[in-house]
Tab-separated table of C-alpha atoms and ligand atoms in Angstrom:
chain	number	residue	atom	x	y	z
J	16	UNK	CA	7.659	3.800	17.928
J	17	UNK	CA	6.396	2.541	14.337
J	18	UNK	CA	8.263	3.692	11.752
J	19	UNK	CA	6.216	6.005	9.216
J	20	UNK	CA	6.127	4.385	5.657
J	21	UNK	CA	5.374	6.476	2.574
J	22	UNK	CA	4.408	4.739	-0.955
J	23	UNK	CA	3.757	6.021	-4.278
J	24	UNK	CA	1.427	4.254	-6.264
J	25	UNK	CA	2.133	5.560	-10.097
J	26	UNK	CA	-0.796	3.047	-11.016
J	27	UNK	CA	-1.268	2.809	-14.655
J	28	UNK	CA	0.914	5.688	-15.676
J	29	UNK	CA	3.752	6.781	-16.937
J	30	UNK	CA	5.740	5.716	-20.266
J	31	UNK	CA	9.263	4.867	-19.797
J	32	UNK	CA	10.943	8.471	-20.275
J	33	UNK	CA	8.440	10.404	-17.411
J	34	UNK	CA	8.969	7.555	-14.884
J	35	UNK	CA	12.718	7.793	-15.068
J	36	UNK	CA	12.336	11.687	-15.025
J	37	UNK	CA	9.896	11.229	-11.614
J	38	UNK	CA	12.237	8.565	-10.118
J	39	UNK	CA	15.700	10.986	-11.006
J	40	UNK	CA	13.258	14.631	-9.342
J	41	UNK	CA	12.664	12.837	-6.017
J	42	UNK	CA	16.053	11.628	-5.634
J	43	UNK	CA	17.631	15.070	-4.303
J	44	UNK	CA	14.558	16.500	-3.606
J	45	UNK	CA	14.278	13.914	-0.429
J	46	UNK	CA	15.602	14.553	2.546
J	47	UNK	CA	15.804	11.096	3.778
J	48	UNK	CA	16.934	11.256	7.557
J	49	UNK	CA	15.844	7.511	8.011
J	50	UNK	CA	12.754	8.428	9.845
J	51	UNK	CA	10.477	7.948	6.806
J	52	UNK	CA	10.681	4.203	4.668
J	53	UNK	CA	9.672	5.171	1.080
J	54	UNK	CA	8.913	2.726	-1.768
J	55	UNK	CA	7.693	3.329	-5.427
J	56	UNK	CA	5.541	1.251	-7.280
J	57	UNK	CA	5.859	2.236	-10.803
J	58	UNK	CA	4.260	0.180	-13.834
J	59	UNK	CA	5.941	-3.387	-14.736
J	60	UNK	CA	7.801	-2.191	-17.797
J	61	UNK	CA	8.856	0.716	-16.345
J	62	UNK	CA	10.368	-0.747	-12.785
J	63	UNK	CA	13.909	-1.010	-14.278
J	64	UNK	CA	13.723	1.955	-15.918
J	65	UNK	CA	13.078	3.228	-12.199
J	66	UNK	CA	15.861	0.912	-10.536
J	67	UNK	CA	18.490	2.497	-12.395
J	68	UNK	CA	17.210	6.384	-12.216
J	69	UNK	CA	17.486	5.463	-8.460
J	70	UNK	CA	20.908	3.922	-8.607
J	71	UNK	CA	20.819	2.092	-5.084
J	72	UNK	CA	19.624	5.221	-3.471
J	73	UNK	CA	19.307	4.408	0.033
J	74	UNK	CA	16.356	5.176	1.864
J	75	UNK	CA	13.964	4.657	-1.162
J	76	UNK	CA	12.755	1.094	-2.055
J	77	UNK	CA	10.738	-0.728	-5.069
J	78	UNK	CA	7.275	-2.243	-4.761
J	79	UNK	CA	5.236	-4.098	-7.430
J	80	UNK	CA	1.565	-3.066	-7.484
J	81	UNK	CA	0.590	-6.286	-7.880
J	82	UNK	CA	1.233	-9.983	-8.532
J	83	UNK	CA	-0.241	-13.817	-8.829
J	84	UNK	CA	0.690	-16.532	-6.346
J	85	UNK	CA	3.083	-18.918	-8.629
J	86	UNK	CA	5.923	-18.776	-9.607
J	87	UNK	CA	6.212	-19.289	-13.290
J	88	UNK	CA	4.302	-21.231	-16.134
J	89	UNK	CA	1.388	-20.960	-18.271
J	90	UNK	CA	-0.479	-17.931	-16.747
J	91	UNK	CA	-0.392	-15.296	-19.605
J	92	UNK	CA	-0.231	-11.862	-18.659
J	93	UNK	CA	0.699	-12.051	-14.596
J	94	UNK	CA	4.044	-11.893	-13.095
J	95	UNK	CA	5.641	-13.403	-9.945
J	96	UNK	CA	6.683	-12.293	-6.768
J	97	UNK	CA	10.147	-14.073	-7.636
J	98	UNK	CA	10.273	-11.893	-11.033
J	99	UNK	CA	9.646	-9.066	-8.593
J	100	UNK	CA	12.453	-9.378	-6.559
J	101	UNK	CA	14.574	-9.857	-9.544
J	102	UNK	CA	13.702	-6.775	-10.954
J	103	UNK	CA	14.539	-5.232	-7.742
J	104	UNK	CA	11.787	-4.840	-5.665
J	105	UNK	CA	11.264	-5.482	-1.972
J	106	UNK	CA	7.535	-4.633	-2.000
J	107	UNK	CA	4.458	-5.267	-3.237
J	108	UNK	CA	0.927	-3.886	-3.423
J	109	UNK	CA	-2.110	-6.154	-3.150
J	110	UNK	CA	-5.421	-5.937	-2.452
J	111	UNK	CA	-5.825	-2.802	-3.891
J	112	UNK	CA	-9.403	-1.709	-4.240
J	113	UNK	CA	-9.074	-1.335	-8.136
J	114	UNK	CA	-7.821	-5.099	-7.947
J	115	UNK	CA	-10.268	-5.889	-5.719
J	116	UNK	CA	-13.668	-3.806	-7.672
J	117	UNK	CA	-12.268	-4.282	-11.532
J	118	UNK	CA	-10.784	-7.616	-11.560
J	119	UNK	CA	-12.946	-9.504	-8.856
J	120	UNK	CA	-9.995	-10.282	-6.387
J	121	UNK	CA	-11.663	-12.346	-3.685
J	122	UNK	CA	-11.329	-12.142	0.089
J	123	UNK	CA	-9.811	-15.489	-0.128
J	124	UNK	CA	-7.694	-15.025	-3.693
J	125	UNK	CA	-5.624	-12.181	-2.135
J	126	UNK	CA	-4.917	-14.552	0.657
J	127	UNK	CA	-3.155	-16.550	-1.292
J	128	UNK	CA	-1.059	-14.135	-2.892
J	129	UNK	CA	-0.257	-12.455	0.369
J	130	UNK	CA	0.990	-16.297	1.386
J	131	UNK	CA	2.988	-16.482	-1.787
J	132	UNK	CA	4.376	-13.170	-1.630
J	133	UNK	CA	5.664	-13.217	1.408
J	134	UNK	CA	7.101	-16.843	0.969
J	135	UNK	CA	8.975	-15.506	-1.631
J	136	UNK	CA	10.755	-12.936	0.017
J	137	UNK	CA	8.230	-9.774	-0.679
J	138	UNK	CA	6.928	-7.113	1.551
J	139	UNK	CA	2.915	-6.762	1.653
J	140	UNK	CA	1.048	-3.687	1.583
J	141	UNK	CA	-2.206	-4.765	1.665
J	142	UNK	CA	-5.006	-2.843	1.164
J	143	UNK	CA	-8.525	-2.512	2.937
J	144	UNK	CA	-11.089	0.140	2.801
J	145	UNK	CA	-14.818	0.051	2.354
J	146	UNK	CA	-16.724	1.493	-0.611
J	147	UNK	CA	-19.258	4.836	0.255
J	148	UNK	CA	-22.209	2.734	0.023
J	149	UNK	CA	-20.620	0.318	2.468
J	150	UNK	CA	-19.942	3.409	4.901
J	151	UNK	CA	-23.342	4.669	4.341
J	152	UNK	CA	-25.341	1.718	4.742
J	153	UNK	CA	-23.163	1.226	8.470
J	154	UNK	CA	-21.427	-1.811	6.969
J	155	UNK	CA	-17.690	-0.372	7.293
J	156	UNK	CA	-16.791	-2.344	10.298
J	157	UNK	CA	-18.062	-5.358	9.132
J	158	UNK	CA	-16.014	-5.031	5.982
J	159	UNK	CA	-13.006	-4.178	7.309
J	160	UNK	CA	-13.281	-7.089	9.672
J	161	UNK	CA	-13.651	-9.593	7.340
J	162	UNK	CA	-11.192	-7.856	4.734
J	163	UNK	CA	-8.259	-8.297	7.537
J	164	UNK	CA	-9.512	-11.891	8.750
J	165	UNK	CA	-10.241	-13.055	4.886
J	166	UNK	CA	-6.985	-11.602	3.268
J	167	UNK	CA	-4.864	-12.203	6.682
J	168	UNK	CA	-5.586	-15.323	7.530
J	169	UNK	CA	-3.055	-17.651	8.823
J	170	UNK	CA	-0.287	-15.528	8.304
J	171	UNK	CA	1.992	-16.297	11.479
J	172	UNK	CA	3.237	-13.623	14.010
J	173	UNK	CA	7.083	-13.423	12.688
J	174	UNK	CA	5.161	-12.382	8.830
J	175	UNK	CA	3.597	-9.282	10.186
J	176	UNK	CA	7.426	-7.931	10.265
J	177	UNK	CA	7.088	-8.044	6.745
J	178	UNK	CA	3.434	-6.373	5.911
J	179	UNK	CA	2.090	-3.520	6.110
J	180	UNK	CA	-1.863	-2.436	6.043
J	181	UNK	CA	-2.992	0.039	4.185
J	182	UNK	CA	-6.393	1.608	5.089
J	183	UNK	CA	-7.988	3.153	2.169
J	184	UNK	CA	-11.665	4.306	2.249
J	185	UNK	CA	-13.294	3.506	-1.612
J	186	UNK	CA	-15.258	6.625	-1.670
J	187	UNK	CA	-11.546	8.913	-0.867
J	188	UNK	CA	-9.512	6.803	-4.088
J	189	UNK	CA	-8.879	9.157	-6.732
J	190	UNK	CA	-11.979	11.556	-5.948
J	191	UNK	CA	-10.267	15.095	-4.288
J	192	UNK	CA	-12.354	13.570	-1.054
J	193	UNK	CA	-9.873	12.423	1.830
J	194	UNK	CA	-11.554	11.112	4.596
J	195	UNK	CA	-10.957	13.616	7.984
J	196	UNK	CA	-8.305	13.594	10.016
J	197	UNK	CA	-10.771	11.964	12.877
J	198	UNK	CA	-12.457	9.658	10.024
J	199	UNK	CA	-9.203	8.273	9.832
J	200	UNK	CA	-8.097	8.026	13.122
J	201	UNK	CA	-11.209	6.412	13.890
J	202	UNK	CA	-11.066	3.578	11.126
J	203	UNK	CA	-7.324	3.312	11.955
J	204	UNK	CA	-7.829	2.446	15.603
J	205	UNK	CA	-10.683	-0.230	14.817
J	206	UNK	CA	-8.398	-1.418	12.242
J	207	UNK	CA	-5.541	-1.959	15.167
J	208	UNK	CA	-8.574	-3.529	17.353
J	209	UNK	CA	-9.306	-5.939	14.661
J	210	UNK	CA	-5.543	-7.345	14.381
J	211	UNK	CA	-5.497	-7.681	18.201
J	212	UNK	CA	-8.333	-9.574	18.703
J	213	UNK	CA	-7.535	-11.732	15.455
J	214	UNK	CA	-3.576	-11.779	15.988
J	215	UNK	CA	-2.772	-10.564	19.393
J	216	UNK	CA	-2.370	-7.407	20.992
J	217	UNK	CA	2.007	-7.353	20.210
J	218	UNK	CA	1.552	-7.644	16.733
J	219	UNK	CA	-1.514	-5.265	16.320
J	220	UNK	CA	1.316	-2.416	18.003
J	221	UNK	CA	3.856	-3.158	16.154
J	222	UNK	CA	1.812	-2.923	12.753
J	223	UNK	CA	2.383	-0.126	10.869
J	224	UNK	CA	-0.949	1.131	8.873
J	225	UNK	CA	-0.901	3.651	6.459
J	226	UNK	CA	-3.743	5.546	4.882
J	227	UNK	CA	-4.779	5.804	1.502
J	228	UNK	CA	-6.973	8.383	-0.450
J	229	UNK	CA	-6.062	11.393	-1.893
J	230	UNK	CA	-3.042	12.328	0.365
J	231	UNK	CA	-1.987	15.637	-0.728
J	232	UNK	CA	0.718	17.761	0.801
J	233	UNK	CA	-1.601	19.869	2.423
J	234	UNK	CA	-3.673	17.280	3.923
J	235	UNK	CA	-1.141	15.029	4.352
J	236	UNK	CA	0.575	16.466	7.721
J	237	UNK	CA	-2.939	16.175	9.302
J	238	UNK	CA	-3.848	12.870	8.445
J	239	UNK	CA	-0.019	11.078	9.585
J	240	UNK	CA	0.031	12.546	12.986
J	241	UNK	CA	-2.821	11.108	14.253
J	242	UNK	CA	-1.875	8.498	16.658
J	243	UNK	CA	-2.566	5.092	14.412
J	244	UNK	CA	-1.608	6.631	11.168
J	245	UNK	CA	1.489	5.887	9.979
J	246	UNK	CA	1.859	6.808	6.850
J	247	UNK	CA	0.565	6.916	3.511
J	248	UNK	CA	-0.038	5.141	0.148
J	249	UNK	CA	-0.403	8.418	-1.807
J	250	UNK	CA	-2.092	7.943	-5.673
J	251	UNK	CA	-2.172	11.097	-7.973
J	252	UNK	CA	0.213	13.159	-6.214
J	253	UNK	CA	3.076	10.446	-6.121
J	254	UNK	CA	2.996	11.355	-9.630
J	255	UNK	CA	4.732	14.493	-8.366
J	256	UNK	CA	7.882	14.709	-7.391
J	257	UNK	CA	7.919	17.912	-5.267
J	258	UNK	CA	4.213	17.332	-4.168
J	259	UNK	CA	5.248	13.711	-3.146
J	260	UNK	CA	8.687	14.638	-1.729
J	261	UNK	CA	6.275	17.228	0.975
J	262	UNK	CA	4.266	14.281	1.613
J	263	UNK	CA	7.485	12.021	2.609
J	264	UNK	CA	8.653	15.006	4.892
J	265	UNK	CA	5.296	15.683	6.873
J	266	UNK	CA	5.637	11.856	7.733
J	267	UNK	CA	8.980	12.360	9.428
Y	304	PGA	P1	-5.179	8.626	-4.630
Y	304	PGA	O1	-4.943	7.030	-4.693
Y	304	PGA	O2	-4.090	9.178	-3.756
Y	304	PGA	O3	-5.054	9.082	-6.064
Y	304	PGA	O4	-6.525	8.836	-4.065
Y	304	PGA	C1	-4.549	6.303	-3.568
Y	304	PGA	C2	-4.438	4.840	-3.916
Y	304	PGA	O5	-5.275	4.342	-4.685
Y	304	PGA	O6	-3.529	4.119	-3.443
């Protein structure tokens, strides 16, 4: 049985005072039972902010949404896994396909990351998904296989405790469009395929994969309890805290 994991991703959003004001709403508002890992990935400045509105609340965890794959030194305006985990988190997002589309992160760039990262001592979600014209053009398998084999590669089995995928169709980021319940399912299950044949058929079962786009509380039910889904990386409505708290619960 996979564990369901739910993640906000507050992307570029939120000023200090709103953040701790989200963090302090989902606290009560979360009926953690265990069943349901969440993690929040609020902006840099405003993770400690965060870490203290959450106070060591168990059940919910930190995540960066993104990082670069040294440690320290002359590389203005990134931030390490290592300052990360100081900060408090256990997570972090990359891949994302706003990393990927705006700032040109390469196949092979967000494999390196993923290595760091998880040498470090971080937790991966990394992200996948293919863009509409992608989907349209019957190019979404394709993608997705080399997006896992290009931003996976040689990761060794006892690292895929540590990461999670999240699938995330381009075309459903942001747009009110969530891909169906069978869409996802369908992508989902390749998605699994892929890992076994690239990884083996243990690790592919064990792997938890979440889906991303739009996730709304009444969508979100649908779309976690199809068989490979398990969970979500929810955008806009993590901004939420009731909205997000319904998603956490129809994943339990
Ligand atoms: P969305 O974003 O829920 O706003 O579509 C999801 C994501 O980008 O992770």
């Amino acid at each position: 049985m996979r564990k369901s994991v739910v993640a906000g991703n507050w992307k570029m959003n939120l000023l200090t005072e709103d953040a701790r004001d989200l963090a302090l709403g989902l606290g009560p508002s979360n009926d953690l039972d265990g069943n349901v890992e969440v993690i929040l990935c609020p902006t840099f400045t405003t993770l400690w902010a965060v870490r203290d509105a959450l106070n060591g609340q168990p059940g919910i965890a930190l995540g960066g949404q993104n990082c670069y794959h040294k440690e320290s030194g002359a590389f203005t305006g990134e931030i390490s896994p290592q300052m990360l985990l100081d900060v408090g988190c256990e997570w972090v997002i990359i891949g994302h396909s706003e990393r990927r589309q705006y700032f040109n992160e390469s196949d092979e760039f967000l494999n390196e990351k993923v290595h760091f990262a998880l040498g470090a001592g971080l937790k991966v979600m990394f992200c996948i998904g293919e863009t509409l014209e992608e989907r349209e053009k019957g190019q979404m398998n394709e993608v997705l296989v080399r997006q896992i084999e290009g931003g996976l590669a040689g990761i060794g089995d006892k690292q895929f405790d540590n990461i999670v995928v999240a699938y995330e169709p381009v075309w459903a980021i942001g747009t009110g469009v969530t891909a169906s319940p069978e869409q996802a399912q369908d992508a989902h299950a390749f998605v699994r395929g892929v890992v076994s044949n690239t990884f083996g058929e243990t690790i592919a079962n064990a792997l938890r994969i979440q889906y991303g786009g739009s996730v709304k509380p009444n969508n979100a039910q649908e779309l976690m309890s199809q068989p490979d889904v398990d969970g979500a990386l929810v955008g806009g409505a993590a901004l939420d805290a009731e909205g997000f708290a319904a998603i956490v619960k129809h994943a339990g």
